[in-house]
Every structure is written in structure tokens, then in C-alpha cells.
């Protein structure tokens, strides 16, 4: 245990002694962590966007105005038995008329025209929601079945599906590009950490030679360098955290406004946000340990 | 600390011995393409002995030390320290061997950014000694080498003789069974050289086996202990109370 704590102490001392030398390496690791955090946040944002849009999709089925209540009930029941249906909402002609009036309350011409008519011109409306995005095309096909023709005046399916697919497509492309950037920065980070540790080993070459001669084990000689590199990772992570804190504080509201996402909705993903930062920290430590381990294995032989 | 060191020794299979401390049996060291640094060396050193190994440059003296601390492996033959055959020692066992052998070099090998106390403490730190033990042992060892009043000086503020005594203190601090010195007086004047040799004698009297590699005739003749003369990698003389004859 004494040896372990001593190795940590020496690693920490060496980190602060060579801070100037390590700074560029820390910046490179920060780029890698920043791109990774961005990738994780993109996942959260695209998830929110898709859920938002999926919630807005529905199929409106306008019913013929000569249907009896029983016929409407039968039609509703048979639709409810169709696979993939999540929710059916029936809006009666009276309710539809009320909604119509409410919607056009500032348009006197429409309101007067309604008064002239002695009966409700609107039929009932059935709003159909599917379990998943893929179920919509299936349901559209189903309601086009000739057996339903006698009930349906008109169908209205806004093409949200295409929008969702486009968003999915774009976000997957952005994700792949970010992943590529993460990969490139990770590789550069590995090389940078490897080189920094190599330089630190050269600077302490005499000390390592003496250590060897007076009975230090290989792990004792190597551990301080690995500890030093872990501090690179920790510093880079703290800088990354600070950058995101600044973004959250000053620019994030604008991004959310632009994407039409409510701030509360975004922060309801608090658990995922915390996990993202913890994940990035674990990645950073793993990256630094791996790179420095490669360097010490190569350059410190006992 | 000593108990801890002994425990480590037992882990790797060695026990303190009252018989021969060092055995070289038909040891040769060959460097390609055509150099024999040592050839068929048979050498037995008892525990507590003081042995001077002398010879001209290229005689194989430094190779002998390198083989002793397993910095090199013999091309053929057996090297036994205590009853531990180190001829084919595994790399992970080497540190535990080196904790049994204190080594002193001609160029002192001190760390410039550490003061005297820290340089000596370094010898204990790397083997995992506790801070409390270090605080207790280092001043004692510095007293033995006569540097207790200079423990906060840096190597560049010391004379060559003093620097060599720091190096000896560091080699002694973990109480090794063997002290091997490779030309320890090479960089110091005669008066300081005598003081260093007197220190080795004192250490030897306390029970440590001392192997002194030198080409300093006056020192060897002053010591009047066992002298082994090497020439072109072979032992040409081994005398109990010998003199440097070359």
C-alpha cells in the first residue's frame, strides 16, 4: 500500500513539474472528449426530437354524415382490433362543430355560413394513433380496405413519417461523422499521451536507471508515469466539463429554441446527461492508462 | 524493514547462508563476435569476506559486477548468491536480488535534484519502506558515513569524497548482505580514497561481504585482504592477504 501511494504521489509531482509539457497533450485529449460528449448529447437531442414528432403523428378519418351511432361504434371497434393501433379517439359531429367554430371564431364569413345551414355539415371524426412509426403505413393500408369504404368520407395523414425518417437519417449521418471525429481524436490522443510519457521517461532516465540498480520493481518504476497520464485525462475531463458548463449557461437555450425543444424536457434527461459525463470520464481514464501503459512497457525495462 | 526484505528473499527461494555467499562456477561471458569478457571463472567468496578484484581496463572487472547484480546473464556456468542460483534469474526476481546487493559506482549516480537525505531515502522508498522507517534509518546510516551534518546539502554542493559516501549510504540503507563497489575511488583524491576504504572496512567488520573492484594499487596494498587478479577475463592470481602485483 505504501508503494502504491508513493507511486501516486510521485506521479502527481511529476505531472505538476511537467505541466507545460503536458498541456498540449491535455488539449488534444480535451478535443477527443469534447467530440465524444457532443456525440452523446446528439443522441439525447435526436431522441427528444423523434419522440416529439412521433407524438404528433396521427391519421384523421372523417366519417360520412349519414352513419348511425351503432355503425360508428362498429367501425370504431373493428379499427381497434387492427394490429398496431395504440389509440382511437372519436370526435362526435357536435364536438367537431364546436371545435370548428372555436378554431374559426374570428372568421365571421364562416360563422355566418354555418348559421345559414340548418344542419351540422360536419360528420364525426376518428383520430387513429399507431404504436410505432412503422405501423402507420400498415394502418393506412388497412383503412383503405374496401370493407371500410362505406364509413369513410376522407382520410388525412400528414406526412410526418417522411420528416421523422429524414431526421433519423440526418442524425445517424451526424452520429457517424462525430464517431469518426472521436476515432481520429482518440488516435491522436493515444499518440500524444504516448509521446508525453516517453519524454517524461527520457527526462527521468537517470532516476529510472538508479531505481533499477537499487531494487525497484518494474511496476514501481512504471506506475508513477501511468498515474501522471491519468491526471492528463482527469484535467482534460475537467476542461471538457467546464466547456459544457459554459455552453449550458450561455448558449444552450438558443440551441434548444432553434430545435424547438423545451429546456425542461431536455433536463428531464438528467440521468442520461450525468451518465454521459461519467462515461466520458471512464473513457478518458481508460485512454490515458492504455497509452501510457504502451509507453512504459516499451521504454521502462527492469 | 529488514524483516520485510528477508521475507521478499524467501519468496524467491533464497535463505541467509553461513557458507559461501558468492559462487561463480565455470562462468564465461561472451560478447559476439569474438570477445570473452570472462572465461571459465571459478570463484568462491565466504559471507563476511572482503575481496578486492583488480586488473587493467578490459580485464572483465565491470562484467563481474554486472553478472553479480544480474544486469547481464552468463553465457555459460553458474552464479549462486547464498543458495540462490541466479544464472537464469527471471526478470521479476531481479529487484529482490538487487535488494541483497548494495552497489557503489565510480560516478556516484546521485540524483541532482534531491538532497543528501532524499538520495539516501530513495534507496528505501523504491523498495516500499514505510515513511516512519525511512525517517528512523536514514539519519543512522548518514551518521555511519559521517554526513549527518550535511543531510540537506545537494550533490553539487559536496566534494567528490562526500558524494561517494552518500552513494555508499544509499547502498547500505536497506542492509544488504553484499556491498559491491565498482571503482569507488576512481573520482576521488588519495586522502578521500583512504577514508572511503576505511568506511568499507568498517562496513565489512559489521558483517557485510564487500567486493571491491579497483585498479588502484595503493588502495589494494593498504587493505591487506584477499586479492583476485583478472587478466583478459581470467583469474591469474587469488591470494588471501594479497598485493596488487601487476
Short mmCIF file of C-alpha atoms in Angstrom, two decimals:
data_model
loop_
_atom_site.label_atom_id
_atom_site.label_comp_id
_atom_site.label_asym_id
_atom_site.label_seq_id
_atom_site.Cartn_x
_atom_site.Cartn_y
_atom_site.Cartn_z
CA UNK A 1 0.00 0.00 0.00
CA UNK A 2 2.88 2.35 0.89
CA UNK A 3 4.36 1.67 -2.55
CA UNK A 4 1.04 2.36 -4.26
CA UNK A 5 0.50 5.70 -2.51
CA UNK A 6 4.14 6.63 -3.11
CA UNK A 7 3.72 5.92 -6.84
CA UNK A 8 0.61 8.14 -6.90
CA UNK A 9 2.45 10.91 -5.06
CA UNK A 10 5.40 10.73 -7.47
CA UNK A 11 3.07 10.69 -10.45
CA UNK A 12 1.25 13.76 -9.17
CA UNK A 13 4.54 15.56 -8.50
CA UNK A 14 5.80 14.75 -11.98
CA UNK A 15 2.51 15.90 -13.53
CA UNK A 16 2.79 19.37 -11.99
CA UNK A 17 6.54 19.52 -12.68
CA UNK A 18 5.96 18.91 -16.42
CA UNK A 19 2.65 20.75 -16.66
CA UNK A 20 3.82 22.98 -19.53
CA UNK A 21 4.94 19.96 -21.50
CA UNK A 22 1.71 18.11 -20.77
CA UNK A 23 -0.59 20.98 -21.65
CA UNK A 24 -0.76 20.28 -25.41
CA UNK A 25 -1.49 16.61 -24.68
CA UNK A 26 -4.27 17.65 -22.30
CA UNK A 27 -5.76 19.88 -25.01
CA UNK A 28 -5.72 17.05 -27.55
CA UNK A 29 -7.43 14.71 -25.09
CA UNK A 30 -9.96 17.50 -24.44
CA UNK A 31 -10.81 17.60 -28.19
CA UNK A 32 -11.38 13.89 -28.13
CA UNK A 33 -13.59 14.11 -25.02
CA UNK A 34 -15.47 17.11 -26.42
CA UNK A 35 -16.34 15.28 -29.61
CA UNK A 36 -17.41 12.21 -27.62
CA UNK A 37 -19.62 14.29 -25.30
CA UNK A 38 -21.13 16.04 -28.35
CA UNK A 39 -21.90 12.64 -29.85
CA UNK A 40 -23.65 11.52 -26.66
CA UNK A 41 -25.64 14.78 -26.50
CA UNK A 42 -26.65 14.40 -30.15
CA UNK A 43 -28.13 11.05 -29.21
CA UNK A 44 -30.17 12.65 -26.45
CA UNK A 45 -31.33 15.55 -28.65
CA UNK A 46 -32.30 13.35 -31.60
CA UNK A 47 -34.17 11.05 -29.19
CA UNK A 48 -36.15 14.04 -27.87
CA UNK A 49 -36.85 15.34 -31.40
CA UNK A 50 -38.06 11.99 -32.63
CA UNK A 51 -40.28 11.40 -29.59
CA UNK A 52 -41.72 14.89 -30.06
CA UNK A 53 -42.55 14.25 -33.67
CA UNK A 54 -43.83 10.74 -33.19
CA UNK A 55 -46.29 12.10 -30.59
CA UNK A 56 -47.71 14.47 -33.18
CA UNK A 57 -48.42 11.89 -35.87
CA UNK A 58 -51.96 10.62 -36.32
CA UNK A 59 -54.42 9.51 -39.03
CA UNK A 60 -57.62 11.55 -39.21
CA UNK A 61 -60.60 9.62 -40.60
CA UNK A 62 -63.57 11.83 -41.47
CA UNK A 63 -66.77 9.84 -41.29
CA UNK A 64 -69.72 10.04 -43.62
CA UNK A 65 -72.50 12.16 -42.07
CA UNK A 66 -75.25 9.58 -42.65
CA UNK A 67 -73.82 6.99 -40.24
CA UNK A 68 -75.82 5.87 -37.27
CA UNK A 69 -74.30 5.72 -33.83
CA UNK A 70 -74.21 1.91 -33.99
CA UNK A 71 -72.40 1.94 -37.31
CA UNK A 72 -69.83 4.36 -35.92
CA UNK A 73 -69.43 2.12 -32.86
CA UNK A 74 -68.93 -0.98 -35.05
CA UNK A 75 -66.41 0.84 -37.24
CA UNK A 76 -64.51 2.06 -34.18
CA UNK A 77 -64.47 -1.46 -32.70
CA UNK A 78 -63.20 -3.07 -35.89
CA UNK A 79 -60.44 -0.42 -36.15
CA UNK A 80 -59.49 -1.08 -32.53
CA UNK A 81 -58.91 -4.73 -33.44
CA UNK A 82 -56.42 -3.83 -36.17
CA UNK A 83 -52.87 -4.71 -35.12
CA UNK A 84 -50.61 -1.73 -34.43
CA UNK A 85 -53.34 0.58 -33.14
CA UNK A 86 -52.31 2.36 -29.99
CA UNK A 87 -55.19 4.80 -29.50
CA UNK A 88 -58.54 5.66 -31.07
CA UNK A 89 -60.26 8.94 -30.30
CA UNK A 90 -63.80 9.55 -31.57
CA UNK A 91 -64.94 13.11 -32.01
CA UNK A 92 -68.71 13.42 -32.49
CA UNK A 93 -70.17 15.76 -35.19
CA UNK A 94 -71.34 18.16 -32.42
CA UNK A 95 -67.91 18.23 -30.86
CA UNK A 96 -66.34 18.61 -34.29
CA UNK A 97 -68.64 21.58 -34.97
CA UNK A 98 -67.72 23.18 -31.63
CA UNK A 99 -64.04 22.75 -32.37
CA UNK A 100 -64.54 24.13 -35.87
CA UNK A 101 -66.34 27.20 -34.50
CA UNK A 102 -63.66 27.73 -31.87
CA UNK A 103 -60.95 27.49 -34.48
CA UNK A 104 -62.66 29.99 -36.80
CA UNK A 105 -64.16 32.27 -34.18
CA UNK A 106 -62.54 35.32 -35.76
CA UNK A 107 -63.81 34.49 -39.26
CA UNK A 108 -67.29 35.95 -39.47
CA UNK A 109 -67.98 34.70 -43.00
CA UNK A 110 -67.53 31.09 -41.98
CA UNK A 111 -69.56 31.53 -38.83
CA UNK A 112 -72.43 33.18 -40.76
CA UNK A 113 -72.35 30.45 -43.40
CA UNK A 114 -72.76 27.88 -40.61
CA UNK A 115 -75.77 29.76 -39.28
CA UNK A 116 -77.41 29.71 -42.75
CA UNK A 117 -77.15 25.93 -42.89
CA UNK A 118 -79.92 24.34 -40.91
CA UNK A 119 -77.98 21.21 -40.04
CA UNK A 120 -74.45 20.30 -38.94
CA UNK A 121 -72.38 19.88 -42.11
CA UNK A 122 -69.63 18.02 -40.29
CA UNK A 123 -69.56 14.33 -39.74
CA UNK A 124 -67.76 12.55 -36.97
CA UNK A 125 -64.00 12.19 -36.85
CA UNK A 126 -61.84 9.29 -35.75
CA UNK A 127 -58.23 10.02 -34.77
CA UNK A 128 -56.00 6.97 -35.01
CA UNK A 129 -52.59 6.67 -33.40
CA UNK A 130 -50.21 3.80 -34.13
CA UNK A 131 -47.89 2.03 -31.72
CA UNK A 132 -44.80 2.84 -33.73
CA UNK A 133 -43.76 4.82 -36.75
CA UNK A 134 -43.56 1.71 -38.90
CA UNK A 135 -47.19 0.83 -38.11
CA UNK A 136 -48.60 3.93 -39.85
CA UNK A 137 -48.15 2.71 -43.42
CA UNK A 138 -49.66 -0.62 -42.41
CA UNK A 139 -52.66 1.11 -40.80
CA UNK A 140 -53.16 3.40 -43.79
CA UNK A 141 -53.34 0.32 -45.98
CA UNK A 142 -55.81 -1.29 -43.60
CA UNK A 143 -58.21 1.68 -43.50
CA UNK A 144 -58.12 1.77 -47.31
CA UNK A 145 -59.69 -1.70 -47.33
CA UNK A 146 -62.97 -1.71 -49.37
CA UNK A 147 -64.87 -3.02 -46.32
CA UNK A 148 -64.38 0.38 -44.63
CA UNK A 149 -65.36 2.47 -47.72
CA UNK A 150 -68.93 2.93 -46.59
CA UNK A 151 -67.83 4.64 -43.37
CA UNK A 152 -65.12 6.93 -44.64
CA UNK A 153 -65.63 10.30 -46.24
CA UNK A 154 -61.96 11.25 -46.29
CA UNK A 155 -58.59 10.27 -44.80
CA UNK A 156 -55.90 12.70 -43.75
CA UNK A 157 -52.43 11.52 -42.92
CA UNK A 158 -49.93 14.30 -42.63
CA UNK A 159 -46.56 13.12 -43.86
CA UNK A 160 -44.76 13.27 -40.59
CA UNK A 161 -43.34 9.86 -41.36
CA UNK A 162 -41.08 11.32 -44.01
CA UNK A 163 -39.95 14.07 -41.63
CA UNK A 164 -39.16 11.53 -38.93
CA UNK A 165 -37.25 9.37 -41.35
CA UNK A 166 -35.32 12.39 -42.61
CA UNK A 167 -34.41 13.37 -39.04
CA UNK A 168 -33.40 9.81 -38.28
CA UNK A 169 -31.31 9.77 -41.42
CA UNK A 170 -29.62 13.09 -40.71
CA UNK A 171 -28.96 12.29 -37.08
CA UNK A 172 -27.50 8.92 -37.98
CA UNK A 173 -25.20 10.62 -40.52
CA UNK A 174 -24.17 13.22 -37.93
CA UNK A 175 -23.59 10.41 -35.44
CA UNK A 176 -21.34 8.51 -37.84
CA UNK A 177 -19.36 11.65 -38.70
CA UNK A 178 -18.95 12.50 -35.00
CA UNK A 179 -17.93 8.93 -34.29
CA UNK A 180 -15.28 9.26 -36.99
CA UNK A 181 -14.06 12.51 -35.40
CA UNK A 182 -14.00 10.81 -31.97
CA UNK A 183 -11.95 7.98 -33.51
CA UNK A 184 -9.47 10.35 -35.13
CA UNK A 185 -9.01 12.42 -31.95
CA UNK A 186 -8.70 9.26 -29.88
CA UNK A 187 -5.89 8.02 -32.11
CA UNK A 188 -4.16 11.41 -31.96
CA UNK A 189 -4.61 11.41 -28.17
CA UNK A 190 -3.03 7.97 -27.86
CA UNK A 191 0.00 9.14 -29.86
CA UNK A 192 0.21 12.41 -27.88
CA UNK A 193 -0.01 10.68 -24.47
CA UNK A 194 2.48 8.04 -25.60
CA UNK A 195 4.93 10.78 -26.62
CA UNK A 196 4.46 12.84 -23.48
CA UNK A 197 5.14 9.82 -21.32
CA UNK A 198 8.12 8.88 -23.49
CA UNK A 199 9.54 12.38 -22.96
CA UNK A 200 8.87 12.19 -19.22
CA UNK A 201 10.68 8.83 -19.14
CA UNK A 202 13.68 10.32 -21.02
CA UNK A 203 13.76 13.24 -18.59
CA UNK A 204 13.88 10.86 -15.68
CA UNK A 205 16.12 8.33 -17.37
CA UNK A 206 18.86 8.66 -14.72
CA UNK A 207 16.38 8.21 -11.89
CA UNK A 208 14.93 5.09 -13.53
CA UNK A 209 18.42 3.61 -14.03
CA UNK A 210 19.21 4.20 -10.36
CA UNK A 211 15.86 2.73 -9.35
CA UNK A 212 16.68 -0.42 -11.30
CA UNK A 213 20.06 -0.74 -9.61
CA UNK A 214 18.73 -0.36 -6.09
CA UNK A 215 15.96 -2.89 -6.37
CA UNK A 216 12.81 -1.15 -7.63
CA UNK A 217 10.33 -3.47 -9.32
CA UNK A 218 9.18 -2.76 -12.86
CA UNK A 219 5.68 -1.91 -11.65
CA UNK A 220 7.05 0.56 -9.10
CA UNK A 221 9.10 2.33 -11.77
CA UNK A 222 6.19 2.35 -14.22
CA UNK A 223 3.23 3.26 -12.01
CA UNK A 224 4.11 6.97 -11.49
CA UNK A 225 4.07 7.51 -15.26
CA UNK A 226 0.68 5.84 -15.59
CA UNK A 227 -0.61 7.94 -12.68
CA UNK A 228 0.79 11.06 -14.38
CA UNK A 229 -1.10 10.24 -17.58
CA UNK A 230 -4.32 9.59 -15.64
CA UNK A 231 -4.00 13.17 -14.38
CA UNK A 232 -3.83 14.32 -18.04
CA UNK A 233 -7.14 12.54 -18.55
CA UNK A 234 -8.70 14.00 -15.40
CA UNK A 235 -7.64 17.53 -16.33
CA UNK A 236 -8.91 17.13 -19.88
CA UNK A 237 -12.23 15.87 -18.50
CA UNK A 238 -12.50 18.86 -16.15
CA UNK A 239 -11.80 21.25 -19.05
CA UNK A 240 -14.45 19.45 -21.11
CA UNK A 241 -16.90 19.74 -18.22
CA UNK A 242 -16.15 23.45 -17.95
CA UNK A 243 -16.74 23.94 -21.70
CA UNK A 244 -20.13 22.25 -21.48
CA UNK A 245 -20.99 24.21 -18.36
CA UNK A 246 -20.30 27.44 -20.29
CA UNK A 247 -22.38 26.17 -23.23
CA UNK A 248 -25.28 25.25 -20.91
CA UNK A 249 -25.03 28.61 -19.18
CA UNK A 250 -24.77 30.91 -22.17
CA UNK A 251 -25.65 29.25 -25.46
CA UNK A 252 -27.75 26.20 -24.82
CA UNK A 253 -31.09 28.00 -24.58
CA UNK A 254 -30.61 29.28 -28.12
CA UNK A 255 -29.84 25.80 -29.43
CA UNK A 256 -32.94 24.39 -27.71
CA UNK A 257 -35.08 27.25 -29.05
CA UNK A 258 -33.78 26.60 -32.51
CA UNK A 259 -34.64 22.91 -32.24
CA UNK A 260 -37.98 23.76 -30.59
CA UNK A 261 -37.15 21.68 -27.54
CA UNK A 262 -38.28 22.81 -24.13
CA UNK A 263 -35.46 23.23 -21.61
CA UNK A 264 -37.38 21.22 -19.01
CA UNK A 265 -37.81 18.37 -21.46
CA UNK A 266 -34.07 18.34 -22.17
CA UNK A 267 -33.20 18.34 -18.47
CA UNK A 268 -35.72 15.57 -17.83
CA UNK A 269 -32.94 13.50 -19.40
CA UNK A 270 -30.78 14.41 -16.38
CA UNK A 271 -29.84 10.77 -15.73
CA UNK A 272 -28.63 10.32 -19.31
CA UNK A 273 -26.68 13.61 -19.12
CA UNK A 274 -24.92 12.52 -15.90
CA UNK A 275 -24.22 9.07 -17.38
CA UNK A 276 -22.72 10.77 -20.46
CA UNK A 277 -20.22 12.74 -18.35
CA UNK A 278 -19.37 9.69 -16.22
CA UNK A 279 -18.93 7.63 -19.40
CA UNK A 280 -16.62 10.26 -20.85
CA UNK A 281 -14.58 10.22 -17.60
CA UNK A 282 -14.22 6.43 -17.76
CA UNK A 283 -13.26 6.67 -21.43
CA UNK A 284 -10.67 9.34 -20.61
CA UNK A 285 -9.07 7.27 -17.84
CA UNK A 286 -9.06 4.15 -20.00
CA UNK A 287 -7.49 6.07 -22.88
CA UNK A 288 -4.69 7.52 -20.73
CA UNK A 289 -3.94 4.24 -18.95
CA UNK A 290 -3.79 2.36 -22.25
CA UNK A 291 -1.49 4.90 -23.97
CA UNK A 292 0.88 5.32 -21.02
CA UNK A 293 0.94 1.58 -20.42
CA UNK A 294 2.12 1.10 -24.02
CA UNK A 295 4.85 3.72 -23.46
CA UNK A 296 6.13 2.36 -20.13
CA UNK A 297 6.11 -1.21 -21.43
CA UNK A 298 8.29 -0.09 -24.31
CA UNK A 299 10.66 2.29 -22.55
CA UNK A 300 10.98 1.10 -18.94
CA UNK A 301 12.63 -2.24 -18.68
CA UNK A 302 13.88 -3.56 -15.37
CA UNK B 1 12.22 -3.12 7.01
CA UNK B 2 14.93 -5.77 7.32
CA UNK B 3 12.27 -8.38 8.09
CA UNK B 4 10.33 -7.23 5.03
CA UNK B 5 13.44 -7.60 2.85
CA UNK B 6 14.13 -11.06 4.25
CA UNK B 7 10.53 -12.05 3.59
CA UNK B 8 10.92 -11.00 -0.05
CA UNK B 9 14.09 -13.08 -0.25
CA UNK B 10 12.29 -16.14 0.96
CA UNK B 11 9.54 -15.59 -1.58
CA UNK B 12 12.10 -16.05 -4.33
CA UNK B 13 13.72 -19.06 -2.69
CA UNK B 14 16.87 -17.80 -1.03
CA UNK B 15 17.94 -18.17 2.59
CA UNK B 16 20.71 -16.42 4.54
CA UNK B 17 23.73 -18.69 4.48
CA UNK B 18 26.74 -19.15 6.66
CA UNK B 19 28.76 -20.82 3.91
CA UNK B 20 29.77 -19.29 0.62
CA UNK B 21 27.95 -16.06 -0.11
CA UNK B 22 29.01 -15.87 -3.76
CA UNK B 23 29.84 -18.79 -6.06
CA UNK B 24 30.95 -18.45 -9.68
CA UNK B 25 31.22 -21.93 -11.20
CA UNK B 26 32.86 -22.15 -14.68
CA UNK B 27 31.35 -18.79 -15.56
CA UNK B 28 32.03 -17.33 -19.00
CA UNK B 29 30.64 -14.24 -20.61
CA UNK B 30 30.98 -13.93 -24.36
CA UNK B 31 30.15 -10.84 -26.40
CA UNK B 32 29.77 -11.53 -30.11
CA UNK B 33 31.54 -11.57 -32.44
CA UNK B 34 34.72 -12.64 -30.67
CA UNK B 35 35.14 -11.18 -27.16
CA UNK B 36 35.31 -13.23 -23.98
CA UNK B 37 34.84 -10.70 -21.15
CA UNK B 38 35.15 -13.54 -18.61
CA UNK B 39 36.36 -17.07 -19.26
CA UNK B 40 35.88 -20.10 -17.01
CA UNK B 41 35.77 -18.18 -13.77
CA UNK B 42 35.64 -20.28 -10.60
CA UNK B 43 35.34 -18.07 -7.59
CA UNK B 44 34.04 -18.65 -4.05
CA UNK B 45 33.51 -15.83 -1.58
CA UNK B 46 32.52 -16.53 2.02
CA UNK B 47 29.98 -14.45 3.91
CA UNK B 48 31.73 -11.53 5.65
CA UNK B 49 34.80 -11.65 3.40
CA UNK B 50 36.47 -8.53 1.92
CA UNK B 51 37.64 -9.26 -1.62
CA UNK B 52 39.42 -6.91 -3.98
CA UNK B 53 39.17 -7.69 -7.65
CA UNK B 54 41.88 -5.97 -9.61
CA UNK B 55 43.04 -5.83 -13.15
CA UNK B 56 43.66 -3.47 -16.01
CA UNK B 57 40.97 -1.96 -18.20
CA UNK B 58 39.19 -4.65 -20.17
CA UNK B 59 40.17 -7.40 -17.73
CA UNK B 60 36.50 -8.17 -17.01
CA UNK B 61 36.08 -6.45 -13.62
CA UNK B 62 32.95 -4.49 -14.53
CA UNK B 63 31.46 -7.54 -16.27
CA UNK B 64 31.94 -9.40 -12.99
CA UNK B 65 29.86 -6.77 -11.14
CA UNK B 66 27.21 -6.80 -13.90
CA UNK B 67 26.87 -10.58 -13.59
CA UNK B 68 26.68 -10.29 -9.80
CA UNK B 69 23.69 -7.91 -9.91
CA UNK B 70 22.12 -9.76 -12.87
CA UNK B 71 22.48 -6.84 -15.22
CA UNK B 72 23.95 -9.42 -17.59
CA UNK B 73 23.47 -13.16 -17.77
CA UNK B 74 26.43 -15.54 -18.06
CA UNK B 75 26.92 -17.23 -21.42
CA UNK B 76 27.75 -20.41 -19.53
CA UNK B 77 28.33 -21.56 -15.95
CA UNK B 78 26.51 -20.95 -12.70
CA UNK B 79 26.31 -17.96 -10.39
CA UNK B 80 24.95 -18.64 -6.92
CA UNK B 81 24.23 -15.95 -4.34
CA UNK B 82 23.56 -17.50 -0.94
CA UNK B 83 21.90 -20.67 -2.20
CA UNK B 84 20.04 -18.87 -4.97
CA UNK B 85 21.10 -19.78 -8.48
CA UNK B 86 20.80 -16.53 -10.42
CA UNK B 87 22.31 -17.82 -13.70
CA UNK B 88 18.87 -17.84 -15.30
CA UNK B 89 17.08 -15.47 -12.97
CA UNK B 90 13.62 -14.33 -14.06
CA UNK B 91 13.28 -10.58 -14.73
CA UNK B 92 10.65 -10.16 -12.00
CA UNK B 93 13.07 -11.67 -9.42
CA UNK B 94 15.94 -9.29 -10.25
CA UNK B 95 14.74 -6.42 -7.99
CA UNK B 96 14.72 -8.80 -5.00
CA UNK B 97 18.28 -9.90 -5.80
CA UNK B 98 19.40 -6.28 -6.02
CA UNK B 99 17.95 -5.56 -2.59
CA UNK B 100 20.54 -8.04 -1.28
CA UNK B 101 23.44 -6.34 -3.04
CA UNK B 102 24.30 -2.69 -2.44
CA UNK B 103 26.19 -1.25 -5.39
CA UNK B 104 28.54 1.73 -5.39
CA UNK B 105 29.71 3.25 -8.67
CA UNK B 106 32.65 5.40 -9.70
CA UNK B 107 30.32 8.19 -10.88
CA UNK B 108 28.22 8.05 -7.66
CA UNK B 109 24.89 8.00 -9.54
CA UNK B 110 23.21 10.55 -7.26
CA UNK B 111 20.09 12.48 -8.21
CA UNK B 112 20.95 16.17 -8.55
CA UNK B 113 17.52 17.49 -7.62
CA UNK B 114 17.46 15.51 -4.37
CA UNK B 115 19.47 16.44 -1.28
CA UNK B 116 21.67 14.01 0.64
CA UNK B 117 18.83 12.83 2.87
CA UNK B 118 16.46 12.35 -0.09
CA UNK B 119 19.08 10.48 -2.14
CA UNK B 120 19.61 8.00 0.67
CA UNK B 121 15.88 7.78 1.44
CA UNK B 122 15.32 6.99 -2.25
CA UNK B 123 17.04 3.63 -1.65
CA UNK B 124 14.31 2.75 0.83
CA UNK B 125 11.41 4.40 -0.97
CA UNK B 126 11.79 2.28 -4.09
CA UNK B 127 11.60 -0.94 -2.09
CA UNK B 128 8.41 0.18 -0.37
CA UNK B 129 9.72 1.04 3.11
CA UNK B 130 7.30 2.98 5.29
CA UNK B 131 7.90 6.70 5.91
CA UNK B 132 8.39 6.07 9.62
CA UNK B 133 11.18 3.54 8.91
CA UNK B 134 12.84 5.92 6.44
CA UNK B 135 12.88 8.75 9.00
CA UNK B 136 14.48 6.45 11.53
CA UNK B 137 17.04 4.62 9.35
CA UNK B 138 18.37 7.35 7.03
CA UNK B 139 19.90 9.59 9.75
CA UNK B 140 21.51 6.48 11.31
CA UNK B 141 23.16 5.50 8.03
CA UNK B 142 24.25 9.08 7.34
CA UNK B 143 25.90 9.04 10.76
CA UNK B 144 27.80 5.86 9.85
CA UNK B 145 29.21 7.53 6.72
CA UNK B 146 29.88 10.79 8.62
CA UNK B 147 27.43 13.00 6.72
CA UNK B 148 24.81 13.63 9.38
CA UNK B 149 25.58 17.35 9.30
CA UNK B 150 25.25 17.61 5.53
CA UNK B 151 21.94 15.83 5.03
CA UNK B 152 20.24 18.85 3.46
CA UNK B 153 23.05 19.66 1.01
CA UNK B 154 22.62 18.86 -2.67
CA UNK B 155 25.13 16.65 -4.57
CA UNK B 156 26.64 19.65 -6.39
CA UNK B 157 27.49 21.22 -3.01
CA UNK B 158 29.52 18.19 -1.93
CA UNK B 159 33.13 17.16 -2.54
CA UNK B 160 33.74 14.01 -4.60
CA UNK B 161 34.58 12.08 -1.43
CA UNK B 162 31.38 13.20 0.27
CA UNK B 163 29.30 12.38 -2.82
CA UNK B 164 30.77 8.88 -2.82
CA UNK B 165 29.88 8.48 0.85
CA UNK B 166 26.27 9.43 0.04
CA UNK B 167 26.32 6.74 -2.63
CA UNK B 168 27.64 4.24 -0.06
CA UNK B 169 24.96 5.28 2.42
CA UNK B 170 22.27 4.68 -0.21
CA UNK B 171 23.76 1.25 -0.99
CA UNK B 172 23.76 0.40 2.72
CA UNK B 173 20.42 1.77 3.73
CA UNK B 174 18.49 -1.45 3.08
CA UNK B 175 21.15 -3.50 4.91
CA UNK B 176 22.37 -5.65 2.02
CA UNK B 177 24.30 -8.89 2.53
CA UNK B 178 26.81 -7.88 -0.12
CA UNK B 179 28.31 -4.49 -0.95
CA UNK B 180 29.81 -4.34 -4.45
CA UNK B 181 31.86 -1.28 -5.35
CA UNK B 182 32.96 -0.63 -8.94
CA UNK B 183 35.98 1.70 -8.89
CA UNK B 184 34.60 3.69 -5.93
CA UNK B 185 37.79 5.72 -5.53
CA UNK B 186 38.20 6.46 -9.23
CA UNK B 187 36.96 10.05 -8.92
CA UNK B 188 38.40 10.99 -5.53
CA UNK B 189 41.82 12.07 -4.25
CA UNK B 190 44.03 9.76 -2.20
CA UNK B 191 43.02 11.13 1.23
CA UNK B 192 39.33 10.78 0.43
CA UNK B 193 40.02 7.37 -1.15
CA UNK B 194 41.58 6.17 2.14
CA UNK B 195 38.52 7.43 4.05
CA UNK B 196 36.19 5.59 1.71
CA UNK B 197 38.18 2.37 2.00
CA UNK B 198 38.18 2.73 5.81
CA UNK B 199 34.42 3.04 5.58
CA UNK B 200 34.23 -0.19 3.56
CA UNK B 201 36.38 -1.90 6.19
CA UNK B 202 34.04 -0.68 8.91
CA UNK B 203 31.04 -1.96 6.95
CA UNK B 204 32.79 -5.28 6.43
CA UNK B 205 33.54 -5.56 10.15
CA UNK B 206 29.80 -5.23 10.75
CA UNK B 207 29.34 -8.46 8.73
CA UNK B 208 28.69 -7.33 5.18
CA UNK B 209 30.54 -9.11 2.39
CA UNK B 210 32.46 -6.48 0.40
CA UNK B 211 33.52 -6.87 -3.23
CA UNK B 212 35.82 -4.04 -4.25
CA UNK B 213 36.65 -3.69 -7.93
CA UNK B 214 39.57 -1.35 -8.48
CA UNK B 215 42.77 -0.77 -10.35
CA UNK B 216 44.18 1.45 -7.56
CA UNK B 217 47.39 -0.30 -6.44
CA UNK B 218 47.88 1.77 -3.27
CA UNK B 219 44.39 1.07 -2.04
CA UNK B 220 44.71 -2.68 -2.57
CA UNK B 221 48.07 -2.85 -0.88
CA UNK B 222 46.77 -0.73 2.01
CA UNK B 223 43.85 -3.12 2.57
CA UNK B 224 45.86 -6.34 3.02
CA UNK B 225 42.83 -8.52 2.32
CA UNK B 226 42.05 -11.15 -0.31
CA UNK B 227 43.05 -10.04 -3.81
CA UNK B 228 41.90 -11.63 -7.06
CA UNK B 229 43.71 -10.53 -10.19
CA UNK B 230 41.91 -10.69 -13.51
CA UNK B 231 43.63 -10.57 -16.87
CA UNK B 232 41.83 -10.89 -20.20
CA UNK B 233 38.79 -12.33 -18.50
CA UNK B 234 40.63 -14.99 -16.49
CA UNK B 235 41.76 -15.25 -12.86
CA UNK B 236 45.53 -15.29 -12.81
CA UNK B 237 46.00 -14.90 -9.05
CA UNK B 238 43.88 -15.34 -5.91
CA UNK B 239 45.68 -14.61 -2.62
CA UNK B 240 44.34 -14.49 0.93
CA UNK B 241 46.33 -11.43 2.00
CA UNK B 242 47.41 -10.36 -1.37
CA UNK B 243 49.02 -7.45 -3.08
CA UNK B 244 48.41 -5.84 -6.43
CA UNK B 245 51.26 -7.40 -8.38
CA UNK B 246 50.70 -6.15 -11.93
#
